[in-house]
Short mmCIF file of C-alpha atoms in Angstrom, two decimals:
data_model
loop_
_atom_site.label_atom_id
_atom_site.label_comp_id
_atom_site.label_asym_id
_atom_site.label_seq_id
_atom_site.Cartn_x
_atom_site.Cartn_y
_atom_site.Cartn_z
CA MET A 1 27.44 11.28 -53.89
CA THR A 2 27.63 11.21 -57.67
CA GLU A 3 25.46 13.91 -59.23
CA GLY A 4 22.62 12.63 -61.40
CA TYR A 5 19.01 11.54 -61.41
CA GLY A 6 17.91 10.52 -57.92
CA ALA A 7 21.26 11.30 -56.33
CA ILE A 8 21.18 13.04 -52.91
CA SER A 9 24.21 14.74 -51.45
CA ARG A 10 25.09 15.10 -47.78
CA ARG A 11 24.46 18.82 -48.08
CA ASP A 12 20.91 18.13 -49.34
CA VAL A 13 20.20 15.93 -46.31
CA LEU A 14 21.40 18.63 -43.90
CA LYS A 15 19.32 21.27 -45.65
CA THR A 16 16.21 19.08 -45.52
CA SER A 17 16.68 18.35 -41.81
CA ALA A 18 17.14 22.02 -41.00
CA THR A 19 14.05 22.97 -42.97
CA GLY A 20 11.94 20.32 -41.23
CA ALA A 21 13.07 21.54 -37.82
CA ALA A 22 12.21 25.12 -38.72
CA ILE A 23 8.73 24.12 -39.90
CA ALA A 24 8.08 22.04 -36.78
CA GLY A 25 9.12 24.95 -34.59
CA SER A 26 6.80 27.41 -36.28
CA LEU A 27 3.54 25.45 -36.31
CA GLY A 28 1.81 27.92 -34.02
CA PRO A 29 0.88 28.66 -30.40
CA GLY A 30 -0.13 25.07 -29.73
CA ASN A 31 3.49 23.98 -29.69
CA VAL A 32 4.43 26.89 -27.46
CA ALA A 33 1.69 25.94 -24.99
CA MET A 34 2.86 22.32 -25.02
CA ALA A 35 6.44 23.35 -24.32
CA GLN A 36 5.32 25.58 -21.47
CA ALA A 37 3.19 22.80 -19.98
CA GLN A 38 6.18 20.47 -20.03
CA THR A 39 8.38 22.96 -18.15
CA ALA A 40 5.75 24.37 -15.75
CA ALA A 41 5.86 23.33 -12.10
CA PRO A 42 3.30 20.64 -11.18
CA PRO A 43 0.24 21.83 -9.22
CA HIS A 44 0.55 21.81 -5.43
CA ALA A 45 -2.11 21.76 -2.74
CA ALA A 46 -2.23 22.09 1.02
CA VAL A 47 -3.44 19.10 3.01
CA SER A 48 -3.97 18.78 6.74
CA LEU A 49 -3.67 15.36 8.36
CA ARG A 50 -3.57 14.09 11.88
CA ILE A 51 -0.66 11.67 11.90
CA ASN A 52 -0.12 9.56 15.02
CA GLY A 53 -2.15 12.04 17.04
CA LYS A 54 -0.26 15.10 15.79
CA ALA A 55 -1.77 17.72 13.48
CA THR A 56 0.35 17.98 10.35
CA ARG A 57 -0.05 20.42 7.46
CA LEU A 58 1.78 19.74 4.20
CA GLU A 59 2.14 21.49 0.84
CA LEU A 60 2.38 18.70 -1.71
CA ASP A 61 2.48 17.97 -5.40
CA THR A 62 -1.06 16.72 -5.94
CA ARG A 63 0.35 13.48 -7.38
CA THR A 64 2.10 12.57 -4.11
CA THR A 65 0.91 9.30 -2.60
CA LEU A 66 0.18 9.02 1.08
CA LEU A 67 3.14 6.63 1.31
CA ASP A 68 5.57 9.17 -0.14
CA ALA A 69 4.09 11.95 1.98
CA LEU A 70 4.74 9.91 5.11
CA ARG A 71 8.22 8.78 4.14
CA GLU A 72 9.64 11.74 2.23
CA HIS A 73 7.85 14.71 3.79
CA VAL A 74 7.04 13.69 7.36
CA LYS A 75 10.11 11.42 7.62
CA LEU A 76 8.16 8.51 9.09
CA THR A 77 10.18 5.83 7.36
CA GLY A 78 8.76 2.92 9.34
CA THR A 79 6.14 2.51 6.63
CA LYS A 80 7.92 0.65 3.84
CA LYS A 81 7.73 0.94 0.08
CA GLY A 82 7.66 -2.58 -1.31
CA CYS A 83 6.05 -3.19 -4.67
CA ASP A 84 4.48 0.32 -4.94
CA HIS A 85 1.54 -1.38 -6.70
CA GLY A 86 -0.65 -2.38 -3.75
CA GLN A 87 0.25 -6.05 -3.99
CA CYS A 88 2.57 -6.70 -1.04
CA GLY A 89 1.07 -4.80 1.92
CA ALA A 90 4.40 -3.45 3.18
CA CYS A 91 3.00 0.09 3.10
CA THR A 92 -0.13 -0.67 5.16
CA VAL A 93 -1.20 2.10 7.53
CA ILE A 94 -4.43 2.69 9.45
CA VAL A 95 -6.62 5.58 8.29
CA ASN A 96 -9.67 6.45 10.38
CA GLY A 97 -9.49 2.99 11.92
CA ARG A 98 -9.28 1.08 8.63
CA ARG A 99 -6.15 -0.40 7.06
CA ILE A 100 -5.19 0.75 3.58
CA ASN A 101 -2.28 0.42 1.17
CA SER A 102 -0.77 3.88 1.37
CA CYS A 103 0.94 3.51 -2.01
CA LEU A 104 -2.44 3.40 -3.79
CA THR A 105 -3.95 6.61 -2.46
CA LEU A 106 -3.07 10.26 -2.88
CA ALA A 107 -2.25 12.29 0.20
CA VAL A 108 -4.60 15.12 -0.85
CA MET A 109 -7.52 12.67 -0.67
CA HIS A 110 -7.12 12.43 3.10
CA GLU A 111 -7.78 15.97 4.24
CA GLY A 112 -8.57 15.87 7.96
CA ASP A 113 -8.07 12.11 8.25
CA GLU A 114 -6.49 10.33 11.21
CA VAL A 115 -3.46 8.35 10.04
CA THR A 116 -1.69 5.82 12.26
CA THR A 117 1.66 4.40 11.20
CA ILE A 118 3.85 1.84 12.93
CA GLU A 119 5.51 4.70 14.84
CA GLY A 120 2.13 5.65 16.28
CA LEU A 121 1.27 2.19 17.62
CA GLY A 122 4.07 1.95 20.13
CA SER A 123 7.67 2.75 20.94
CA PRO A 124 10.67 0.61 21.94
CA ASP A 125 9.99 1.52 25.58
CA ASN A 126 6.24 1.02 25.34
CA LEU A 127 5.37 -1.62 22.74
CA HIS A 128 1.86 -2.11 21.44
CA PRO A 129 0.62 -5.61 22.44
CA MET A 130 0.83 -6.69 18.79
CA GLN A 131 4.42 -5.48 18.53
CA ALA A 132 5.32 -7.33 21.72
CA ALA A 133 3.65 -10.51 20.42
CA PHE A 134 5.58 -10.31 17.14
CA VAL A 135 8.80 -10.12 19.14
CA GLU A 136 7.80 -12.98 21.41
CA HIS A 137 6.77 -15.28 18.54
CA ASP A 138 9.52 -14.16 16.14
CA GLY A 139 6.91 -12.98 13.63
CA TYR A 140 9.51 -11.54 11.31
CA GLN A 141 12.89 -12.35 9.81
CA CYS A 142 14.29 -9.59 7.60
CA GLY A 143 11.69 -7.24 9.14
CA TYR A 144 10.94 -5.27 5.97
CA CYS A 145 7.27 -6.23 5.82
CA THR A 146 6.82 -6.15 9.60
CA PRO A 147 5.47 -2.58 9.98
CA GLY A 148 2.75 -3.29 7.43
CA GLN A 149 2.07 -6.71 8.93
CA ILE A 150 1.61 -5.24 12.41
CA CYS A 151 -0.61 -2.36 11.26
CA SER A 152 -2.71 -4.80 9.28
CA ALA A 153 -2.89 -7.29 12.17
CA VAL A 154 -4.10 -4.62 14.59
CA ALA A 155 -6.81 -3.54 12.14
CA VAL A 156 -7.80 -7.15 11.36
CA LEU A 157 -8.69 -7.86 14.96
CA GLU A 158 -10.81 -4.71 15.04
CA GLU A 159 -12.55 -5.79 11.82
CA ILE A 160 -13.45 -9.15 13.34
CA ARG A 161 -14.67 -7.56 16.58
CA ALA A 162 -16.82 -5.18 14.52
CA GLY A 163 -18.41 -8.12 12.73
CA VAL A 164 -17.04 -7.29 9.27
CA PRO A 165 -17.27 -10.54 7.22
CA SER A 166 -14.52 -12.01 5.09
CA HIS A 167 -14.42 -14.57 2.27
CA VAL A 168 -14.24 -17.41 4.79
CA THR A 169 -17.04 -16.21 7.06
CA ALA A 170 -19.60 -19.03 6.96
CA ASP A 171 -22.62 -16.99 8.02
CA VAL A 172 -22.47 -13.27 7.22
CA SER A 173 -25.68 -12.67 9.20
CA LYS A 174 -23.78 -13.38 12.40
CA PRO A 175 -20.69 -11.75 13.92
CA SER A 176 -17.45 -13.02 12.42
CA PRO A 177 -15.76 -15.59 14.69
CA MET A 178 -12.37 -14.75 16.15
CA THR A 179 -10.47 -17.67 14.61
CA THR A 180 -7.06 -18.12 13.07
CA THR A 181 -8.80 -19.05 9.81
CA GLU A 182 -10.42 -15.62 9.73
CA MET A 183 -7.12 -13.95 10.64
CA ARG A 184 -5.14 -15.78 7.97
CA GLU A 185 -7.68 -14.93 5.27
CA ARG A 186 -7.73 -11.27 6.18
CA MET A 187 -3.92 -11.08 6.33
CA SER A 188 -3.51 -12.64 2.89
CA GLY A 189 -2.78 -9.24 1.34
CA ASN A 190 0.37 -8.85 3.44
CA ILE A 191 3.23 -10.76 1.86
CA CYS A 192 6.16 -12.05 3.92
CA ARG A 193 8.95 -13.12 1.59
CA CYS A 194 10.74 -14.77 4.52
CA GLY A 195 7.75 -17.03 5.21
CA ALA A 196 7.08 -16.17 8.85
CA TYR A 197 3.32 -16.67 8.42
CA SER A 198 2.85 -19.26 11.16
CA ASN A 199 4.67 -17.09 13.67
CA ILE A 200 2.57 -14.08 12.65
CA ALA A 201 -0.61 -16.13 13.14
CA GLU A 202 0.57 -17.17 16.60
CA ALA A 203 1.28 -13.55 17.53
CA MET A 204 -2.17 -12.47 16.40
CA ALA A 205 -3.85 -15.33 18.23
CA GLN A 206 -2.09 -14.38 21.45
CA VAL A 207 -3.32 -10.78 21.21
CA ALA A 208 -6.82 -11.95 20.31
CA GLY A 209 -6.85 -14.43 23.20
CA VAL A 210 -7.59 -17.49 21.10
CA LYS A 211 -5.78 -20.75 20.40
CA ALA A 212 -3.40 -20.61 17.45
#
């Protein structure tokens, strides 16, 4: 640039940038601690679970969800990762008899818990009644949501039998009726992008022993 009042040369810019970087790097131990925190390994913790009847002990990053623990560490890939935000139900598993979205809970929160995944309900040679009913009524198309649908369906029938009310239960002072209306309401958190809802309802009704 032309020398004169207000003129800045390329060399001046480089000098200013270098000086600023040196000042920023020498602000004190706070910056050193921040840099160390960014490079330090995340905290890990041991967690013991009982998965599909088998005692399992894992050493996990404390931020690991139950879903990722099952899929990535125990290699039970039947449980699917859909939205990863608790909105689709594809990751549904049964914990201590209750269905949960495994993507919304940390594995370390379930010390000692009993976890049942789709692999623990039945096998190809010995299907769970709900799995067999899904096959019979074609309760799936692409199949991606099916593991979560089946786990949820199994737990839904237990909820109704236990008298747990839902939003459509007319009288919460009485046991919830085993109806397809109750089943459909309770299954509303499990999304099937293929639209096999009617077939799923028929499969559930067959297992429950009621008219679809």
